[in-house]
mmCIF file of C-alpha atoms in Angstrom:
data_model
loop_
_atom_site.group_PDB
_atom_site.id
_atom_site.type_symbol
_atom_site.label_atom_id
_atom_site.label_comp_id
_atom_site.label_asym_id
_atom_site.label_seq_id
_atom_site.Cartn_x
_atom_site.Cartn_y
_atom_site.Cartn_z
ATOM 1 C CA MET A 181 0.000 0.000 0.000
ATOM 2 C CA ASN A 182 1.113 3.553 -0.686
ATOM 3 C CA ARG A 183 2.356 5.732 2.149
ATOM 4 C CA PHE A 184 -0.167 8.338 1.020
ATOM 5 C CA PRO A 185 -3.446 6.841 -0.111
ATOM 6 C CA PHE A 186 -3.385 8.087 -3.699
ATOM 7 C CA PRO A 187 -0.337 8.638 -5.874
ATOM 8 C CA ASP A 188 0.615 11.988 -7.333
ATOM 9 C CA ARG A 189 0.988 12.540 -11.076
ATOM 10 C CA ILE A 190 4.491 11.062 -11.237
ATOM 11 C CA GLN A 191 3.741 8.093 -8.958
ATOM 12 C CA SER A 192 0.530 7.339 -10.857
ATOM 13 C CA ARG A 193 2.595 6.353 -13.893
ATOM 14 C CA GLU A 194 3.291 3.085 -12.067
ATOM 15 C CA GLU A 195 -0.336 2.095 -12.774
ATOM 16 C CA LEU A 196 0.553 1.811 -16.444
ATOM 17 C CA LYS A 197 3.305 -0.724 -15.729
ATOM 18 C CA ARG A 198 0.717 -3.023 -14.130
ATOM 19 C CA ASP A 199 -1.591 -2.963 -17.161
ATOM 20 C CA VAL A 200 -1.694 -6.254 -19.092
ATOM 21 C CA LEU A 201 -1.114 -4.350 -22.347
ATOM 22 C CA TYR A 202 1.867 -2.349 -21.088
ATOM 23 C CA ARG A 203 4.368 -4.041 -23.392
ATOM 24 C CA LYS A 204 2.279 -3.120 -26.421
ATOM 25 C CA ILE A 205 2.510 0.607 -25.648
ATOM 26 C CA PRO A 206 5.429 2.272 -27.471
ATOM 27 C CA GLU A 207 7.927 3.550 -24.931
ATOM 28 C CA ALA A 208 7.792 7.021 -26.497
ATOM 29 C CA ASP A 209 4.060 7.256 -25.640
ATOM 30 C CA ARG A 210 4.078 6.021 -22.061
ATOM 31 C CA ILE A 211 4.667 9.250 -20.136
ATOM 32 C CA SER A 212 2.505 11.370 -22.426
ATOM 33 C CA ILE A 213 -0.542 9.096 -22.176
ATOM 34 C CA CYS A 214 -0.188 8.929 -18.385
ATOM 35 C CA ASP A 215 -0.029 12.707 -18.197
ATOM 36 C CA MET A 216 -2.994 13.030 -20.570
ATOM 37 C CA ALA A 217 -5.059 10.785 -18.287
ATOM 38 C CA TRP A 218 -3.966 12.627 -15.128
ATOM 39 C CA LYS A 219 -4.788 16.024 -16.626
ATOM 40 C CA ARG A 220 -8.195 14.791 -17.726
ATOM 41 C CA GLY A 221 -9.020 13.640 -14.193
ATOM 42 C CA ALA A 222 -7.803 16.941 -12.734
ATOM 43 C CA ARG A 223 -9.830 18.956 -15.263
ATOM 44 C CA ILE A 224 -13.003 16.963 -14.573
ATOM 45 C CA SER A 225 -12.463 17.503 -10.844
ATOM 46 C CA GLU A 226 -12.333 21.254 -11.363
ATOM 47 C CA GLU A 227 -15.509 21.109 -13.470
ATOM 48 C CA VAL A 228 -17.325 19.141 -10.758
ATOM 49 C CA MET A 229 -16.259 21.661 -8.100
ATOM 50 C CA GLU A 230 -17.549 24.505 -10.299
ATOM 51 C CA LYS A 231 -20.860 22.702 -10.801
ATOM 52 C CA TYR A 232 -21.261 21.964 -7.074
ATOM 53 C CA PRO A 233 -19.531 24.793 -5.190
ATOM 54 C CA GLY A 234 -19.202 24.165 -1.483
ATOM 55 C CA LYS A 235 -20.473 20.574 -1.698
ATOM 56 C CA ASP A 236 -18.466 17.750 -0.185
ATOM 57 C CA ILE A 237 -18.151 14.488 -2.110
ATOM 58 C CA ARG A 238 -21.119 12.919 -0.339
ATOM 59 C CA GLY A 239 -23.264 15.931 -1.183
ATOM 60 C CA ILE A 240 -22.181 15.714 -4.812
ATOM 61 C CA LEU A 241 -23.089 12.037 -4.944
ATOM 62 C CA GLY A 242 -26.524 12.881 -3.554
ATOM 63 C CA ARG A 243 -27.052 15.633 -6.120
ATOM 64 C CA GLU A 244 -26.088 13.166 -8.850
ATOM 65 C CA GLY A 245 -28.659 10.676 -7.505
ATOM 66 C CA LEU A 246 -26.115 8.026 -6.538
ATOM 67 C CA THR A 247 -26.602 5.689 -3.609
ATOM 68 C CA VAL A 248 -23.813 4.250 -1.500
ATOM 69 C CA THR A 249 -23.952 0.721 -0.098
ATOM 70 C CA MET A 250 -21.440 -0.283 2.545
ATOM 71 C CA VAL A 251 -20.579 -3.974 2.694
ATOM 72 C CA CYS A 252 -18.769 -5.246 5.795
ATOM 73 C CA ARG A 253 -16.059 -7.385 4.226
ATOM 74 C CA ASP A 254 -12.508 -7.331 2.995
ATOM 75 C CA GLU A 255 -12.916 -7.881 -0.757
ATOM 76 C CA VAL A 256 -9.849 -9.567 -2.247
ATOM 77 C CA ARG A 257 -9.956 -10.965 -5.782
ATOM 78 C CA GLY A 258 -6.870 -12.948 -6.616
ATOM 79 C CA LYS A 259 -4.073 -10.689 -5.407
ATOM 80 C CA ILE A 260 -6.041 -7.453 -5.666
ATOM 81 C CA ARG A 261 -7.865 -5.836 -2.765
ATOM 82 C CA THR A 262 -10.982 -4.009 -3.916
ATOM 83 C CA PHE A 263 -12.147 -0.965 -1.959
ATOM 84 C CA GLY A 264 -15.176 -0.048 -3.953
ATOM 85 C CA GLU A 265 -16.941 -0.357 -7.254
ATOM 86 C CA PHE A 266 -19.871 1.221 -8.932
ATOM 87 C CA TYR A 267 -22.833 0.033 -10.924
ATOM 88 C CA PRO A 268 -23.873 2.695 -13.438
ATOM 89 C CA THR A 269 -27.268 1.175 -14.264
ATOM 90 C CA LYS A 270 -28.196 1.101 -10.570
ATOM 91 C CA LYS A 271 -26.474 4.460 -9.878
ATOM 92 C CA GLU A 272 -24.859 2.750 -6.896
ATOM 93 C CA ILE A 273 -21.386 2.764 -5.383
ATOM 94 C CA VAL A 274 -20.545 -0.267 -3.258
ATOM 95 C CA LEU A 275 -17.838 0.172 -0.615
ATOM 96 C CA TYR A 276 -16.035 -2.778 0.958
ATOM 97 C CA MET A 277 -15.544 -1.511 4.475
ATOM 98 C CA GLY A 278 -13.175 -4.287 5.565
ATOM 99 C CA SER A 279 -10.822 -3.414 2.715
ATOM 100 C CA ILE A 280 -11.139 0.304 3.405
ATOM 101 C CA ALA A 281 -10.427 -0.228 7.120
ATOM 102 C CA LYS A 282 -7.157 -2.028 6.321
ATOM 103 C CA TRP A 283 -6.182 0.621 3.789
ATOM 104 C CA ALA A 284 -7.067 3.452 6.182
ATOM 105 C CA GLU A 285 -5.021 1.912 8.976
ATOM 106 C CA ALA A 286 -2.010 1.420 6.704
ATOM 107 C CA ASN A 287 -2.263 5.084 5.669
ATOM 108 C CA HIS A 288 -2.989 6.503 9.139
ATOM 109 C CA LEU A 289 -6.435 7.759 8.111
ATOM 110 C CA ASP A 290 -9.665 7.853 10.021
ATOM 111 C CA GLU A 291 -12.581 6.027 8.439
ATOM 112 C CA THR A 292 -14.447 9.122 7.213
ATOM 113 C CA PRO A 293 -11.671 10.619 5.061
ATOM 114 C CA ALA A 294 -10.749 7.144 3.799
ATOM 115 C CA VAL A 295 -14.331 6.526 2.692
ATOM 116 C CA ASP A 296 -14.507 9.973 1.088
ATOM 117 C CA LEU A 297 -11.342 9.313 -0.928
ATOM 118 C CA ILE A 298 -12.736 6.022 -2.221
ATOM 119 C CA LEU A 299 -16.088 7.651 -2.987
ATOM 120 C CA ALA A 300 -14.386 10.342 -5.079
ATOM 121 C CA HIS A 301 -12.369 7.726 -6.964
ATOM 122 C CA GLU A 302 -15.466 5.666 -7.743
ATOM 123 C CA PHE A 303 -17.442 8.794 -8.629
ATOM 124 C CA PHE A 304 -14.910 9.541 -11.351
ATOM 125 C CA HIS A 305 -15.450 6.061 -12.799
ATOM 126 C CA TYR A 306 -19.189 6.720 -12.692
ATOM 127 C CA LEU A 307 -18.650 9.942 -14.661
ATOM 128 C CA GLU A 308 -16.560 8.047 -17.205
ATOM 129 C CA CYS A 309 -19.301 5.518 -17.851
ATOM 130 C CA THR A 310 -22.230 7.895 -17.833
ATOM 131 C CA LYS A 311 -21.094 11.371 -18.935
ATOM 132 C CA ILE A 312 -17.539 11.891 -20.164
ATOM 133 C CA GLY A 313 -16.509 8.614 -21.770
ATOM 134 C CA GLU A 314 -13.894 6.167 -20.591
ATOM 135 C CA THR A 315 -10.352 7.462 -20.343
ATOM 136 C CA SER A 316 -9.144 3.957 -21.186
ATOM 137 C CA ARG A 317 -10.578 4.455 -24.667
ATOM 138 C CA LEU A 318 -8.544 7.553 -25.490
ATOM 139 C CA TYR A 319 -5.496 5.510 -26.500
ATOM 140 C CA PHE A 320 -5.476 2.154 -28.284
ATOM 141 C CA VAL A 321 -2.930 -0.544 -28.993
ATOM 142 C CA PRO A 322 -3.260 -3.426 -31.435
ATOM 143 C CA VAL A 323 -4.383 -6.673 -29.854
ATOM 144 C CA MET A 324 -2.489 -8.737 -32.402
ATOM 145 C CA GLN A 325 0.012 -7.689 -35.005
ATOM 146 C CA ILE A 326 1.218 -9.832 -37.889
ATOM 147 C CA GLY A 327 3.785 -7.998 -39.962
ATOM 148 C CA LYS A 328 2.225 -4.738 -41.109
ATOM 149 C CA PHE A 329 -1.306 -5.905 -40.303
ATOM 150 C CA THR A 330 -3.032 -5.414 -36.980
ATOM 151 C CA LEU A 331 -6.035 -7.342 -35.757
ATOM 152 C CA GLY A 332 -8.276 -5.636 -33.255
ATOM 153 C CA LYS A 333 -7.426 -2.886 -30.854
ATOM 154 C CA SER A 334 -7.834 -2.346 -27.150
ATOM 155 C CA GLY A 335 -7.859 0.607 -24.815
ATOM 156 C CA ILE A 336 -5.577 0.800 -21.788
ATOM 157 C CA ARG A 337 -7.505 0.222 -18.536
ATOM 158 C CA ALA A 338 -4.748 1.767 -16.408
ATOM 159 C CA LEU A 339 -5.448 5.173 -17.961
ATOM 160 C CA SER A 340 -8.852 5.229 -16.265
ATOM 161 C CA GLU A 341 -7.188 4.507 -12.924
ATOM 162 C CA ILE A 342 -4.617 7.265 -13.481
ATOM 163 C CA ALA A 343 -7.398 9.714 -14.368
ATOM 164 C CA ALA A 344 -9.346 8.685 -11.244
ATOM 165 C CA HIS A 345 -6.237 9.345 -9.142
ATOM 166 C CA GLY A 346 -5.887 12.762 -10.791
ATOM 167 C CA PHE A 347 -9.545 13.505 -10.124
ATOM 168 C CA THR A 348 -9.422 12.442 -6.486
ATOM 169 C CA ARG A 349 -6.153 14.123 -5.610
ATOM 170 C CA THR A 350 -7.134 17.373 -7.338
ATOM 171 C CA TYR A 351 -10.550 17.398 -5.704
ATOM 172 C CA PHE A 352 -9.270 17.014 -2.156
ATOM 173 C CA LYS A 353 -6.206 19.173 -2.628
ATOM 174 C CA THR A 354 -8.259 22.002 -4.129
ATOM 175 C CA CYS A 355 -11.152 21.926 -1.677
ATOM 176 C CA GLY A 356 -8.732 21.822 1.270
ATOM 177 C CA SER A 357 -10.471 18.945 3.033
ATOM 178 C CA PHE A 358 -7.254 17.254 4.009
ATOM 179 C CA GLU A 359 -4.894 20.020 5.087
ATOM 180 C CA ALA A 360 -3.503 17.703 7.759
ATOM 181 C CA MET A 361 -2.429 15.152 5.169
ATOM 182 C CA THR A 362 0.905 15.408 3.503
ATOM 183 C CA TRP A 363 0.837 15.687 -0.267
ATOM 184 C CA GLU A 364 4.425 14.645 -0.499
ATOM 185 C CA ARG A 365 5.585 15.220 -4.033
ATOM 186 C CA GLU A 366 4.249 18.118 -6.032
ATOM 187 C CA GLU A 367 3.426 17.442 -9.634
ATOM 188 C CA ARG A 368 6.629 18.293 -11.490
ATOM 189 C CA LYS A 369 7.739 17.590 -15.013
#
Protein backbone atom coordinates (compact mmCIF):
# COMPACT_ATOMS: atom_id res chain seq x y z
CA MET A 1 0.00 0.00 0.00
CA ASN A 2 1.11 3.55 -0.69
CA ARG A 3 2.36 5.73 2.15
CA PHE A 4 -0.17 8.34 1.02
CA PRO A 5 -3.45 6.84 -0.11
CA PHE A 6 -3.38 8.09 -3.70
CA PRO A 7 -0.34 8.64 -5.87
CA ASP A 8 0.62 11.99 -7.33
CA ARG A 9 0.99 12.54 -11.08
CA ILE A 10 4.49 11.06 -11.24
CA GLN A 11 3.74 8.09 -8.96
CA SER A 12 0.53 7.34 -10.86
CA ARG A 13 2.59 6.35 -13.89
CA GLU A 14 3.29 3.09 -12.07
CA GLU A 15 -0.34 2.09 -12.77
CA LEU A 16 0.55 1.81 -16.44
CA LYS A 17 3.31 -0.72 -15.73
CA ARG A 18 0.72 -3.02 -14.13
CA ASP A 19 -1.59 -2.96 -17.16
CA VAL A 20 -1.69 -6.25 -19.09
CA LEU A 21 -1.11 -4.35 -22.35
CA TYR A 22 1.87 -2.35 -21.09
CA ARG A 23 4.37 -4.04 -23.39
CA LYS A 24 2.28 -3.12 -26.42
CA ILE A 25 2.51 0.61 -25.65
CA PRO A 26 5.43 2.27 -27.47
CA GLU A 27 7.93 3.55 -24.93
CA ALA A 28 7.79 7.02 -26.50
CA ASP A 29 4.06 7.26 -25.64
CA ARG A 30 4.08 6.02 -22.06
CA ILE A 31 4.67 9.25 -20.14
CA SER A 32 2.51 11.37 -22.43
CA ILE A 33 -0.54 9.10 -22.18
CA CYS A 34 -0.19 8.93 -18.39
CA ASP A 35 -0.03 12.71 -18.20
CA MET A 36 -2.99 13.03 -20.57
CA ALA A 37 -5.06 10.79 -18.29
CA TRP A 38 -3.97 12.63 -15.13
CA LYS A 39 -4.79 16.02 -16.63
CA ARG A 40 -8.20 14.79 -17.73
CA GLY A 41 -9.02 13.64 -14.19
CA ALA A 42 -7.80 16.94 -12.73
CA ARG A 43 -9.83 18.96 -15.26
CA ILE A 44 -13.00 16.96 -14.57
CA SER A 45 -12.46 17.50 -10.84
CA GLU A 46 -12.33 21.25 -11.36
CA GLU A 47 -15.51 21.11 -13.47
CA VAL A 48 -17.32 19.14 -10.76
CA MET A 49 -16.26 21.66 -8.10
CA GLU A 50 -17.55 24.51 -10.30
CA LYS A 51 -20.86 22.70 -10.80
CA TYR A 52 -21.26 21.96 -7.07
CA PRO A 53 -19.53 24.79 -5.19
CA GLY A 54 -19.20 24.16 -1.48
CA LYS A 55 -20.47 20.57 -1.70
CA ASP A 56 -18.47 17.75 -0.19
CA ILE A 57 -18.15 14.49 -2.11
CA ARG A 58 -21.12 12.92 -0.34
CA GLY A 59 -23.26 15.93 -1.18
CA ILE A 60 -22.18 15.71 -4.81
CA LEU A 61 -23.09 12.04 -4.94
CA GLY A 62 -26.52 12.88 -3.55
CA ARG A 63 -27.05 15.63 -6.12
CA GLU A 64 -26.09 13.17 -8.85
CA GLY A 65 -28.66 10.68 -7.50
CA LEU A 66 -26.11 8.03 -6.54
CA THR A 67 -26.60 5.69 -3.61
CA VAL A 68 -23.81 4.25 -1.50
CA THR A 69 -23.95 0.72 -0.10
CA MET A 70 -21.44 -0.28 2.54
CA VAL A 71 -20.58 -3.97 2.69
CA CYS A 72 -18.77 -5.25 5.79
CA ARG A 73 -16.06 -7.39 4.23
CA ASP A 74 -12.51 -7.33 3.00
CA GLU A 75 -12.92 -7.88 -0.76
CA VAL A 76 -9.85 -9.57 -2.25
CA ARG A 77 -9.96 -10.97 -5.78
CA GLY A 78 -6.87 -12.95 -6.62
CA LYS A 79 -4.07 -10.69 -5.41
CA ILE A 80 -6.04 -7.45 -5.67
CA ARG A 81 -7.87 -5.84 -2.77
CA THR A 82 -10.98 -4.01 -3.92
CA PHE A 83 -12.15 -0.96 -1.96
CA GLY A 84 -15.18 -0.05 -3.95
CA GLU A 85 -16.94 -0.36 -7.25
CA PHE A 86 -19.87 1.22 -8.93
CA TYR A 87 -22.83 0.03 -10.92
CA PRO A 88 -23.87 2.69 -13.44
CA THR A 89 -27.27 1.18 -14.26
CA LYS A 90 -28.20 1.10 -10.57
CA LYS A 91 -26.47 4.46 -9.88
CA GLU A 92 -24.86 2.75 -6.90
CA ILE A 93 -21.39 2.76 -5.38
CA VAL A 94 -20.54 -0.27 -3.26
CA LEU A 95 -17.84 0.17 -0.62
CA TYR A 96 -16.04 -2.78 0.96
CA MET A 97 -15.54 -1.51 4.47
CA GLY A 98 -13.17 -4.29 5.57
CA SER A 99 -10.82 -3.41 2.72
CA ILE A 100 -11.14 0.30 3.41
CA ALA A 101 -10.43 -0.23 7.12
CA LYS A 102 -7.16 -2.03 6.32
CA TRP A 103 -6.18 0.62 3.79
CA ALA A 104 -7.07 3.45 6.18
CA GLU A 105 -5.02 1.91 8.98
CA ALA A 106 -2.01 1.42 6.70
CA ASN A 107 -2.26 5.08 5.67
CA HIS A 108 -2.99 6.50 9.14
CA LEU A 109 -6.44 7.76 8.11
CA ASP A 110 -9.66 7.85 10.02
CA GLU A 111 -12.58 6.03 8.44
CA THR A 112 -14.45 9.12 7.21
CA PRO A 113 -11.67 10.62 5.06
CA ALA A 114 -10.75 7.14 3.80
CA VAL A 115 -14.33 6.53 2.69
CA ASP A 116 -14.51 9.97 1.09
CA LEU A 117 -11.34 9.31 -0.93
CA ILE A 118 -12.74 6.02 -2.22
CA LEU A 119 -16.09 7.65 -2.99
CA ALA A 120 -14.39 10.34 -5.08
CA HIS A 121 -12.37 7.73 -6.96
CA GLU A 122 -15.47 5.67 -7.74
CA PHE A 123 -17.44 8.79 -8.63
CA PHE A 124 -14.91 9.54 -11.35
CA HIS A 125 -15.45 6.06 -12.80
CA TYR A 126 -19.19 6.72 -12.69
CA LEU A 127 -18.65 9.94 -14.66
CA GLU A 128 -16.56 8.05 -17.20
CA CYS A 129 -19.30 5.52 -17.85
CA THR A 130 -22.23 7.90 -17.83
CA LYS A 131 -21.09 11.37 -18.94
CA ILE A 132 -17.54 11.89 -20.16
CA GLY A 133 -16.51 8.61 -21.77
CA GLU A 134 -13.89 6.17 -20.59
CA THR A 135 -10.35 7.46 -20.34
CA SER A 136 -9.14 3.96 -21.19
CA ARG A 137 -10.58 4.45 -24.67
CA LEU A 138 -8.54 7.55 -25.49
CA TYR A 139 -5.50 5.51 -26.50
CA PHE A 140 -5.48 2.15 -28.28
CA VAL A 141 -2.93 -0.54 -28.99
CA PRO A 142 -3.26 -3.43 -31.43
CA VAL A 143 -4.38 -6.67 -29.85
CA MET A 144 -2.49 -8.74 -32.40
CA GLN A 145 0.01 -7.69 -35.00
CA ILE A 146 1.22 -9.83 -37.89
CA GLY A 147 3.79 -8.00 -39.96
CA LYS A 148 2.22 -4.74 -41.11
CA PHE A 149 -1.31 -5.90 -40.30
CA THR A 150 -3.03 -5.41 -36.98
CA LEU A 151 -6.04 -7.34 -35.76
CA GLY A 152 -8.28 -5.64 -33.26
CA LYS A 153 -7.43 -2.89 -30.85
CA SER A 154 -7.83 -2.35 -27.15
CA GLY A 155 -7.86 0.61 -24.82
CA ILE A 156 -5.58 0.80 -21.79
CA ARG A 157 -7.51 0.22 -18.54
CA ALA A 158 -4.75 1.77 -16.41
CA LEU A 159 -5.45 5.17 -17.96
CA SER A 160 -8.85 5.23 -16.27
CA GLU A 161 -7.19 4.51 -12.92
CA ILE A 162 -4.62 7.27 -13.48
CA ALA A 163 -7.40 9.71 -14.37
CA ALA A 164 -9.35 8.68 -11.24
CA HIS A 165 -6.24 9.34 -9.14
CA GLY A 166 -5.89 12.76 -10.79
CA PHE A 167 -9.55 13.51 -10.12
CA THR A 168 -9.42 12.44 -6.49
CA ARG A 169 -6.15 14.12 -5.61
CA THR A 170 -7.13 17.37 -7.34
CA TYR A 171 -10.55 17.40 -5.70
CA PHE A 172 -9.27 17.01 -2.16
CA LYS A 173 -6.21 19.17 -2.63
CA THR A 174 -8.26 22.00 -4.13
CA CYS A 175 -11.15 21.93 -1.68
CA GLY A 176 -8.73 21.82 1.27
CA SER A 177 -10.47 18.95 3.03
CA PHE A 178 -7.25 17.25 4.01
CA GLU A 179 -4.89 20.02 5.09
CA ALA A 180 -3.50 17.70 7.76
CA MET A 181 -2.43 15.15 5.17
CA THR A 182 0.90 15.41 3.50
CA TRP A 183 0.84 15.69 -0.27
CA GLU A 184 4.42 14.64 -0.50
CA ARG A 185 5.58 15.22 -4.03
CA GLU A 186 4.25 18.12 -6.03
CA GLU A 187 3.43 17.44 -9.63
CA ARG A 188 6.63 18.29 -11.49
CA LYS A 189 7.74 17.59 -15.01
